Coordinates of C-alpha atoms in Angstrom, one line a residue:
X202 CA 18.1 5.8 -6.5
X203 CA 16.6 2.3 -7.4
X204 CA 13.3 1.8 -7.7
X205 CA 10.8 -0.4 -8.1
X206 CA 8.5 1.2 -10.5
X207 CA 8.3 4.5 -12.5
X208 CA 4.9 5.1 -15.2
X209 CA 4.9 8.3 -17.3
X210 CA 1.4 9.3 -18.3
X211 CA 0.7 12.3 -20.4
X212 CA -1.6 13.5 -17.5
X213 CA -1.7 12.8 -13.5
X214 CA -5.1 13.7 -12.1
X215 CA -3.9 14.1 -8.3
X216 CA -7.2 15.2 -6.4
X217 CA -4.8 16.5 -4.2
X218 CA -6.1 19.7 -2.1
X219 CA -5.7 22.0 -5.2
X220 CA -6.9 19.6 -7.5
X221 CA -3.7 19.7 -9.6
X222 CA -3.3 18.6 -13.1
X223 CA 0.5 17.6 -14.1
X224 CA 1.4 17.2 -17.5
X225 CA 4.5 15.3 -19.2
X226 CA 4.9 14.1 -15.5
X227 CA 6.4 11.3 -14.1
X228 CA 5.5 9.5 -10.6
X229 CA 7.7 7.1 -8.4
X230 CA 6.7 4.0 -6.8
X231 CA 8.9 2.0 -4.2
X232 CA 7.6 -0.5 -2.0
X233 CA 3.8 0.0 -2.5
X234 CA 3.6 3.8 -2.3
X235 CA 4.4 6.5 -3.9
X236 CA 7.3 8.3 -3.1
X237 CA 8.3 11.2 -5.3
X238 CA 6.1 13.2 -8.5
X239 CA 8.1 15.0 -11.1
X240 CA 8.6 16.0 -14.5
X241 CA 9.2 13.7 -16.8
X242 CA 12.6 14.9 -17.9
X243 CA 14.0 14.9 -14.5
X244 CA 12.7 11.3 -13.7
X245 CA 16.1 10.1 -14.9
X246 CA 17.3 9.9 -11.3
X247 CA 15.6 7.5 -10.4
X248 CA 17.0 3.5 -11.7
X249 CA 13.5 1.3 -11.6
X250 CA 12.9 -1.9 -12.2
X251 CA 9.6 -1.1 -14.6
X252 CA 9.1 1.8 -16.5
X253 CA 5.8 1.8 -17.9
X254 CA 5.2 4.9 -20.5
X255 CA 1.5 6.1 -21.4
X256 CA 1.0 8.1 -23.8
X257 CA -2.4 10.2 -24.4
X258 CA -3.6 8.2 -21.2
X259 CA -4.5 10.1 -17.7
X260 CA -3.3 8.5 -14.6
X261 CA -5.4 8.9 -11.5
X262 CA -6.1 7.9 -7.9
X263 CA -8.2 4.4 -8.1
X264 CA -11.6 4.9 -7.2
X265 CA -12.9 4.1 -4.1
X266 CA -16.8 2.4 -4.2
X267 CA -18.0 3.7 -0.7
X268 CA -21.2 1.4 -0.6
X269 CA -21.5 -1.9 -2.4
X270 CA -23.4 -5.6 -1.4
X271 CA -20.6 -7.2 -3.6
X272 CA -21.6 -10.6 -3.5
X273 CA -25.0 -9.6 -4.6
X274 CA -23.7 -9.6 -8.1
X275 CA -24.9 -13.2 -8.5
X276 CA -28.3 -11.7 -8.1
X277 CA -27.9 -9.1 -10.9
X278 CA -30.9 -8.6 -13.0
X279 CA -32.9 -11.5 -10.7
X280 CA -36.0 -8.8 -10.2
X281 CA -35.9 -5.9 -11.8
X282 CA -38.5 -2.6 -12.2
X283 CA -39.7 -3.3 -9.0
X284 CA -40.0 -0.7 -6.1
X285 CA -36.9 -1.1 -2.8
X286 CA -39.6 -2.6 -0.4
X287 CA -41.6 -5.3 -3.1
X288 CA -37.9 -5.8 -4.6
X289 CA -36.2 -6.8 -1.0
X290 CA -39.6 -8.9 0.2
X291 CA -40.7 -10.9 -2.6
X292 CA -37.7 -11.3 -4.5
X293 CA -34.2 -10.4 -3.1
X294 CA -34.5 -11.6 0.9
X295 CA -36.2 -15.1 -0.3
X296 CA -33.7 -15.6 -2.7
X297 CA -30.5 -15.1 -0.2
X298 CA -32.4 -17.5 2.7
X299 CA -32.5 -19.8 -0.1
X300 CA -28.5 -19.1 -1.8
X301 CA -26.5 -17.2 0.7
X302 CA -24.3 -19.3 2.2
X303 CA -20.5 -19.2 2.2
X304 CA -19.8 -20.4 -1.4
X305 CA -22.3 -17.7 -2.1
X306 CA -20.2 -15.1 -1.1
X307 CA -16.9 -15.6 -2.1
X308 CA -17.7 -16.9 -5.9
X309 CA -20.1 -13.6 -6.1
X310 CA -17.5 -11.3 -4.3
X311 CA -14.9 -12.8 -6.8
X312 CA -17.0 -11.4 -9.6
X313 CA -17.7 -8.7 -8.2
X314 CA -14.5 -7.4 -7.2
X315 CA -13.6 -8.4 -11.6
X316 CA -15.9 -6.2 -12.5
X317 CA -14.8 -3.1 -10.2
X318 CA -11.3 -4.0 -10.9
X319 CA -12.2 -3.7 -14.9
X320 CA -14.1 -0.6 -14.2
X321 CA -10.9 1.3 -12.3
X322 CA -12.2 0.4 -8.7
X323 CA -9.6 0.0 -6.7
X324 CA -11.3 0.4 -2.6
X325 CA -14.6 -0.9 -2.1
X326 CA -16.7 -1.0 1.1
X327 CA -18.8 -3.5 1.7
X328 CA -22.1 -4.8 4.0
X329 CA -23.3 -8.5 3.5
X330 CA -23.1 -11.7 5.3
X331 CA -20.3 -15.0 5.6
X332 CA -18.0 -11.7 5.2
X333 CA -14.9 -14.6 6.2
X334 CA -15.6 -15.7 2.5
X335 CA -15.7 -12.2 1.0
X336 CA -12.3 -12.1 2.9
X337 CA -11.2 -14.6 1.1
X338 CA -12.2 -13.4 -2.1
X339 CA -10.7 -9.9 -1.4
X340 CA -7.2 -11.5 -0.8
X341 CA -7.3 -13.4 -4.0
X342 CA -7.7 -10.8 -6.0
X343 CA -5.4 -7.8 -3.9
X344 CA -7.9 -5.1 -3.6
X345 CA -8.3 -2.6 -1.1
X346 CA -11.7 -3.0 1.0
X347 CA -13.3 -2.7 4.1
X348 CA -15.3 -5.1 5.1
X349 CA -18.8 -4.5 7.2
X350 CA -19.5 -6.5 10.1
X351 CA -23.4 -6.9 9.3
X352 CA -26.3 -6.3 12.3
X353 CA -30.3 -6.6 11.8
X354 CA -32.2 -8.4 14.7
X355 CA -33.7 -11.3 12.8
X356 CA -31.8 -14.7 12.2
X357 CA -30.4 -15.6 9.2
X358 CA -28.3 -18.2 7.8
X359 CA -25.5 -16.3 9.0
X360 CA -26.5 -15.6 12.5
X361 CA -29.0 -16.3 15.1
X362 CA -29.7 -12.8 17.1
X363 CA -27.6 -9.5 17.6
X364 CA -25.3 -10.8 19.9
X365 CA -24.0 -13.4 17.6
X366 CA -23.7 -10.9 14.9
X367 CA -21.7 -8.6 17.0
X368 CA -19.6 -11.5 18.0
X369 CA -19.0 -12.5 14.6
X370 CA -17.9 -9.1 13.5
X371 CA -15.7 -8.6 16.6
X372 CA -14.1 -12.0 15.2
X373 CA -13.9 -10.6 11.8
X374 CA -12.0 -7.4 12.9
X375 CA -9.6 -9.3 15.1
X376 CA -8.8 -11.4 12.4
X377 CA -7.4 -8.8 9.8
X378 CA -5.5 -6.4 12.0
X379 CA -2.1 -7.5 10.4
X380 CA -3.3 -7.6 6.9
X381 CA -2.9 -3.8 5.4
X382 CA -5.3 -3.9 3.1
X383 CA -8.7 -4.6 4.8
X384 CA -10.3 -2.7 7.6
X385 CA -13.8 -3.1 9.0
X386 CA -16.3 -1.4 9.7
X387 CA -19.8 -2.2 11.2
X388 CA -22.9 -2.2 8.8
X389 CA -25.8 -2.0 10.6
X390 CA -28.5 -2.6 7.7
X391 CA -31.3 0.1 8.5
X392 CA -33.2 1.4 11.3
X393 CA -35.9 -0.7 10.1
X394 CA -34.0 -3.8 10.8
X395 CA -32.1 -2.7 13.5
X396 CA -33.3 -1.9 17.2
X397 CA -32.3 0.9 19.7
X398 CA -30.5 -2.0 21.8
X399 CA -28.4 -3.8 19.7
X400 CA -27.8 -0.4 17.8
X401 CA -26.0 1.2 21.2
X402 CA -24.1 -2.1 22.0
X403 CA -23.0 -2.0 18.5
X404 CA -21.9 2.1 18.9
X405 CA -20.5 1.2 22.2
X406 CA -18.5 -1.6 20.4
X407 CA -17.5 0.8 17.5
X408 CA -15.9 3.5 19.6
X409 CA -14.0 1.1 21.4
X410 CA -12.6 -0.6 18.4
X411 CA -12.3 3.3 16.8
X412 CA -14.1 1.8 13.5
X413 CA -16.8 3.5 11.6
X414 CA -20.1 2.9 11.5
X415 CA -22.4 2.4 7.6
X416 CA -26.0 2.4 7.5
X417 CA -28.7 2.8 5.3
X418 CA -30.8 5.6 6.1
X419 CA -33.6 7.6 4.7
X420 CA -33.3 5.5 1.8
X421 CA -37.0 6.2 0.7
X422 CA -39.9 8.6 1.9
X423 CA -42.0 5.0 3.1
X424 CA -38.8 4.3 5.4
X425 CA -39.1 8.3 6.5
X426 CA -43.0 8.1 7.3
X427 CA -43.3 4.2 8.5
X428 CA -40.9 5.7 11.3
X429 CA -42.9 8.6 12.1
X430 CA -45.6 6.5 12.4
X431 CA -44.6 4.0 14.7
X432 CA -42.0 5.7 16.4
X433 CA -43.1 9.4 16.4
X434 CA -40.1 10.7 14.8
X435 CA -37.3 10.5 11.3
X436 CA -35.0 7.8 11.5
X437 CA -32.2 10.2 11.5
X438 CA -33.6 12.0 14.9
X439 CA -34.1 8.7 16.5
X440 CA -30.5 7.7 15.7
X441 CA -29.6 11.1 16.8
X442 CA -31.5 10.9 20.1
X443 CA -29.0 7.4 20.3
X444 CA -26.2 9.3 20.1
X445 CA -24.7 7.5 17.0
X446 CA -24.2 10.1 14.4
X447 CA -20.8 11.4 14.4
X448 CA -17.5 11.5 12.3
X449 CA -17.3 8.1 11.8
X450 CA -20.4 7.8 10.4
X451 CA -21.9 6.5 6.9
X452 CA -25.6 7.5 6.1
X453 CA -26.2 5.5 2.9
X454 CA -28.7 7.1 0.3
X455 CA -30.0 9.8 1.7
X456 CA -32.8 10.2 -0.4
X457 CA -35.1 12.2 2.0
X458 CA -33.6 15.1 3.3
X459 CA -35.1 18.4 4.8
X460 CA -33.0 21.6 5.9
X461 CA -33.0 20.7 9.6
X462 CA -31.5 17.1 8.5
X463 CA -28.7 18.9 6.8
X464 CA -27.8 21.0 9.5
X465 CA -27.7 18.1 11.5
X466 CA -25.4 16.3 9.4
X467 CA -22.8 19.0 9.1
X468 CA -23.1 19.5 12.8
X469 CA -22.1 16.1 13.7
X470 CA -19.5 15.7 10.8
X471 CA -21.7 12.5 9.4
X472 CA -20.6 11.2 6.1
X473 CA -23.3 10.8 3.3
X474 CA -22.6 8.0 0.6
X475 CA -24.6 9.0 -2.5
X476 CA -25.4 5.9 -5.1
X477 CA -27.8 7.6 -8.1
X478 CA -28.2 5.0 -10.1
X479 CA -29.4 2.2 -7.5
X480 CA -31.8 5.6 -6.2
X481 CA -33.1 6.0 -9.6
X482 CA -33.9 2.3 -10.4
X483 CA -35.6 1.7 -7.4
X484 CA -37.7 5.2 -7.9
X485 CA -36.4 5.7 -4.0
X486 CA -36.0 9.6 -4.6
X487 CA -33.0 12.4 -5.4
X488 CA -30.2 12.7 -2.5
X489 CA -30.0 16.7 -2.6
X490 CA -25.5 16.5 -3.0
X491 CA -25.3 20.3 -4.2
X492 CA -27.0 21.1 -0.7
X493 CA -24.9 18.8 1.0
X494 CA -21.9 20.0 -0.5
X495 CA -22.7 23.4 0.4
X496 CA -23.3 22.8 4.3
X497 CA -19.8 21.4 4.1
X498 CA -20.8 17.0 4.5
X499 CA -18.4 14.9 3.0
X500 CA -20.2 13.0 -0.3
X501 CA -19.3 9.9 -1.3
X502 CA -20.4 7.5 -4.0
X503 CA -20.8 4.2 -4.3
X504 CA -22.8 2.0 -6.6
X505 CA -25.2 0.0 -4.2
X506 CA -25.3 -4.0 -5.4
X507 CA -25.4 -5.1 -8.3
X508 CA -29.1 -6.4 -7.9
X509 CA -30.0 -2.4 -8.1
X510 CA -27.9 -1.0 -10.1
X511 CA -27.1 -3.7 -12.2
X512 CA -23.6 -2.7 -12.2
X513 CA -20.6 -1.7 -10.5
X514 CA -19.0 1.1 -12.6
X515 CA -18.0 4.1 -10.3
X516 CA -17.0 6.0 -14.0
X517 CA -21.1 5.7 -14.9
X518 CA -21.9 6.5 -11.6
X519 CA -19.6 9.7 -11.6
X520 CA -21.5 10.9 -14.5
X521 CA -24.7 10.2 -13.0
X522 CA -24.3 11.9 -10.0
X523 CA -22.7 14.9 -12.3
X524 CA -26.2 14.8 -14.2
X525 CA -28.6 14.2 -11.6
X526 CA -26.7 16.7 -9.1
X527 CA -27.5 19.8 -11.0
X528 CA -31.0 18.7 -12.3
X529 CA -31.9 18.3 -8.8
X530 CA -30.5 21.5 -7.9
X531 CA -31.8 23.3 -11.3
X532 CA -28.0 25.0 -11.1
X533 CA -25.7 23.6 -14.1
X534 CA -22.9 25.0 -12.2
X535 CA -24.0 22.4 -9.2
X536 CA -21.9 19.4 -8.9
X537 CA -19.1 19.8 -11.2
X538 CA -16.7 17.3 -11.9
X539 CA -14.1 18.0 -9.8
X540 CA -16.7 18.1 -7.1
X541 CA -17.3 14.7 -8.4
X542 CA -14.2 13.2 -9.1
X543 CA -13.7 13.5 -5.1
X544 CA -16.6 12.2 -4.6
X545 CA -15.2 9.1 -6.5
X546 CA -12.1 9.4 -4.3
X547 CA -10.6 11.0 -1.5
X548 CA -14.0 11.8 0.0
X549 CA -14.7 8.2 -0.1
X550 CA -11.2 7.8 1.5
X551 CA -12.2 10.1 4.1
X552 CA -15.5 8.3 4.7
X553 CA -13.9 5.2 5.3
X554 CA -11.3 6.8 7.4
X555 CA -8.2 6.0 4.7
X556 CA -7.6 9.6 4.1
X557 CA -4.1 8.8 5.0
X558 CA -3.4 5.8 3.3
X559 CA -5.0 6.4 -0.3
X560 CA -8.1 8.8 -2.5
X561 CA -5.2 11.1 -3.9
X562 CA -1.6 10.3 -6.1
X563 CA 0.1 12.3 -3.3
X564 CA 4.0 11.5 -2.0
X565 CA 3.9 9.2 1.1
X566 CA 0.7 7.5 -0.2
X567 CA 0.2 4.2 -1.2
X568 CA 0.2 3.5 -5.1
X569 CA -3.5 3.3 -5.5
X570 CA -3.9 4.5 -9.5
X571 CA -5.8 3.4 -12.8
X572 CA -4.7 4.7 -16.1
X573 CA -7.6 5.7 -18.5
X574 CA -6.5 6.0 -22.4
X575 CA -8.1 9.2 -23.4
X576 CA -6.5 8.7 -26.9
X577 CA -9.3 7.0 -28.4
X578 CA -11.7 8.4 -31.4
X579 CA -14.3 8.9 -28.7
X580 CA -12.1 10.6 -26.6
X581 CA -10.3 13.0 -28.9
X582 CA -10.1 15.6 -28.6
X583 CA -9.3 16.4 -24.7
X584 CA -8.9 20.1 -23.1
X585 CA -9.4 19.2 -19.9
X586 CA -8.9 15.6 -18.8
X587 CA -10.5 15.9 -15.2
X588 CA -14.3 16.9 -16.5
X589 CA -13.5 14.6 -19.5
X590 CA -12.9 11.2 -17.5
X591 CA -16.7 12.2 -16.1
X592 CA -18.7 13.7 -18.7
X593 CA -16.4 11.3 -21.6
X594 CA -15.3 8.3 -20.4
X595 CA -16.8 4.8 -19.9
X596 CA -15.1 1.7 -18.2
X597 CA -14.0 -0.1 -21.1
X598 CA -11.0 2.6 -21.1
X599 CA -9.7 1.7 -18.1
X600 CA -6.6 0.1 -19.2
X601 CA -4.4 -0.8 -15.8
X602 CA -5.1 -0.7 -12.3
X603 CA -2.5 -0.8 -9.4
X604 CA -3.1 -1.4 -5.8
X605 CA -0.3 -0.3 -3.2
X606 CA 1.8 -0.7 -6.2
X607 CA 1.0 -4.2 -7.2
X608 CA -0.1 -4.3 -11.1
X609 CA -4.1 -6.1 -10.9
X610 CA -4.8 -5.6 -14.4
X611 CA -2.7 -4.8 -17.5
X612 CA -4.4 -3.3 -20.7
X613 CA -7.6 -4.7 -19.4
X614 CA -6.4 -8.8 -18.4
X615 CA -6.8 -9.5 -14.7
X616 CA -3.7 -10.7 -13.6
X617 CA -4.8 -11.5 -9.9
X618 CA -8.0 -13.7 -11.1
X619 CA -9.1 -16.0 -13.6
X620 CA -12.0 -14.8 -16.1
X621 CA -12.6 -17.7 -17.5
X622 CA -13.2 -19.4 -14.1
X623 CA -15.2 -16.7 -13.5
X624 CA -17.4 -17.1 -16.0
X625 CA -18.1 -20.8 -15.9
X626 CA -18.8 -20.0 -12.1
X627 CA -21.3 -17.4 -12.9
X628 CA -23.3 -19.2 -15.3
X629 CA -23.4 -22.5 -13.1
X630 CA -25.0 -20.1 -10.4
X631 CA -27.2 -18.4 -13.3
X632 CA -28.6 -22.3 -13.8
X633 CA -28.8 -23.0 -9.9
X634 CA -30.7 -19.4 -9.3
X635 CA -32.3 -19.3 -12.6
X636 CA -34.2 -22.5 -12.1
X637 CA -36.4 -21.3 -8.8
X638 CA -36.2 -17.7 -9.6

């Protein structure tokens, strides 16, 4: 049979429902997906037009950053050691009213999406404004994303009032139905910015459209008790009481969690996207994943912007969660790798609801992968290459990336976008920023 493509790593990482391993295995890609997994020795029936061999390398399902600002990484490092609610008042919101514009967005989505590509992302979802630029962007380079279709009840450069945000969004979704790469999403910013009117008109909206909704939530305990104050209950009751948690939705941080919250999650099937390092810079507290996990809620993980993080690697974030996850739970058996490996994943494919499409190397899937050399001195040696690519592995050994089949980056050059222009575009916004800053 002729086929397009055919790669031979020593190791596939599947996270398929077993978690299998393969060794000395070979997997076949036609037409974007994959369509047959074998060993290597019987991959002679198959005629492709590539064959790409990789030795001591592990290939894997790309990973999928379930919460990211993207263009925000024009703003990286603008105000840091700062706590969320000084960092977003003083610093980050007065700095977008000033910068965010369209230009804004697609030069820092392009960088963005270089770094995640770099780093073995291969799906990102994201929430900011002007998302027709980040459109752009994301077709430039040929990543996977969905895009959030952004609600908060104050103007901004973007939009006047809900209803023009809604309508914006609406126009967004229509506008990528026939492009199989993006999806939407809407991405309501928090209950503190969004009100009980525009948040059901939104819901209303969502179900019809059968998209997801992604919100932060019970990001920190000021969030939790401003709420109880004014409103006389937790954010997550009120949007509860609204009738909005369900299956197709995205709690973001989850920092501030009591048992009765947890039930509540895994009742209504709500997904929770866990970003550690963002948490921990911002001293915004510990999202408890082991008892998450264990009431059966689908974890995710994302990275948060680049503004809080200050970077996008889902491999550092892996680890962290790892790390974190069991101090948190004082249990070193606690969120083990595999755990977060899926985390990193298919659970962030189920989140987005792309369970079908891509978060596993499975047959019938589309060719989502990354190939990580674990050959290196700082590898070696390697017994087991799942925990190692989380406890051992850092971005730089990311080596190729494929989305749906199409090659983004070969032994670590972009082939989809142009680093040099990148640069010179991100340090002419470094002098424009850097001058009022």
């Amino acid at each position: 049979m002729k086929i397009e493509l055919l790669i031979k790593p020593r190791w596939i990482i599947t996270v398929n429902a077993t978690n299998q391993v393969l060794e000395n295995h070979a997997i076949v890609i036609h037409q974007g997906q994959i369509i047959d997994l074998l060993p290597a020795t019987d991959s002679q029936r198959y005629q492709a037009e590539q064959v790409v061999e990789l030795a001591d390398h592990a290939l894997m399902p790309g990973l999928i950053n379930a919460h990211t600002h993207s263009a925000m990484a024009l703003l990286k490092g603008l105000a840091d050691d700062l706590p969320l609610m000084e960092w977003l008042q003083e610093h980050i919101w007065p700095a977008e009213a000033r910068w965010a514009d369209a230009n804004f967005v697609y030069d820092g989505t392009q960088l963005a999406i270089a770094e995640m590509i770099r780093s073995g992302t291969t799906c990102f979802n994201d929430m900011y404004f002007f998302t027709d630029a980040s459109l752009k962007a994301v077709q430039k380079a040929g990543i996977r994303a969905a895009l959030g279709m952004i609600l908060i009840d104050f103007p901004t450069a973007y939009a006047n009032d809900p209803d023009e945000y809604l309508a914006k969004g609406r126009a967004l979704h229509d506008s990528v139905q026939d492009l199989p790469l993006i999806t939407t999403l809407f991405a309501p910013h928090a209950p503190y910015t969004v009100s009980d009117q525009p948040l059901l008109k939104l819901h209303a909206q969502a179900q019809a459209l059968n998209v997801p909704i992604h919100m932060h939530v019970h990001e920190t305990a000021h969030e939790v008790m401003q709420a109880l104050t004014e409103q006389g209950e937790r954010p997550l009751a009120r949007l509860n009481r609204l009738g909005v948690l369900d299956n197709h939705f995205l709690a973001v941080h989850m920092t501030q969690l009591d048992t009765s919250d947890i039930t509540l999650l895994a009742n209504k099937g709500v997904h929770v996207i866990h970003c550690p390092e963002s948490n921990l810079k911002l001293a915004s507290g510990f999202c408890p994943v082991a008892d998450l996990l264990e009431a059966g809620v689908n974890v995710a993980l994302g990275t948060d912007g680049s503004a809080s993080n200050n970077d996008l690697d889902m491999l550092g974030e892996m680890r962290t969660a790892a790390l974190i996850g069991k101090a948190v739970a004082h249990n070193a058996n606690a969120v083990s790798a595999t755990q977060v490996l899926r985390m990193a994943t298919i659970n962030g494919a189920k989140a987005l609801n792309l369970a079908e499409v891509t978060g596993s190397l499975e047959v019938g899937k589309s060719a989502d992968m990354i190939a990580i050399d674990l050959g290196s001195i700082e590898a070696l040696p390697v017994y087991d290459p799942a925990s190692h690519i989380v406890y051992c592995t850092t971005r730089d050994q990311v080596r190729s990336v494929w989305v749906a089949g199409k090659c983004l980056m070969n032994e670590r050059k972009l082939l989809t976008l142009n680093e040099t222009e990148l640069k010179a575009t991100a340090k002419a916004w470094q002098l424009k920023i850097g001058e009022f800053a």
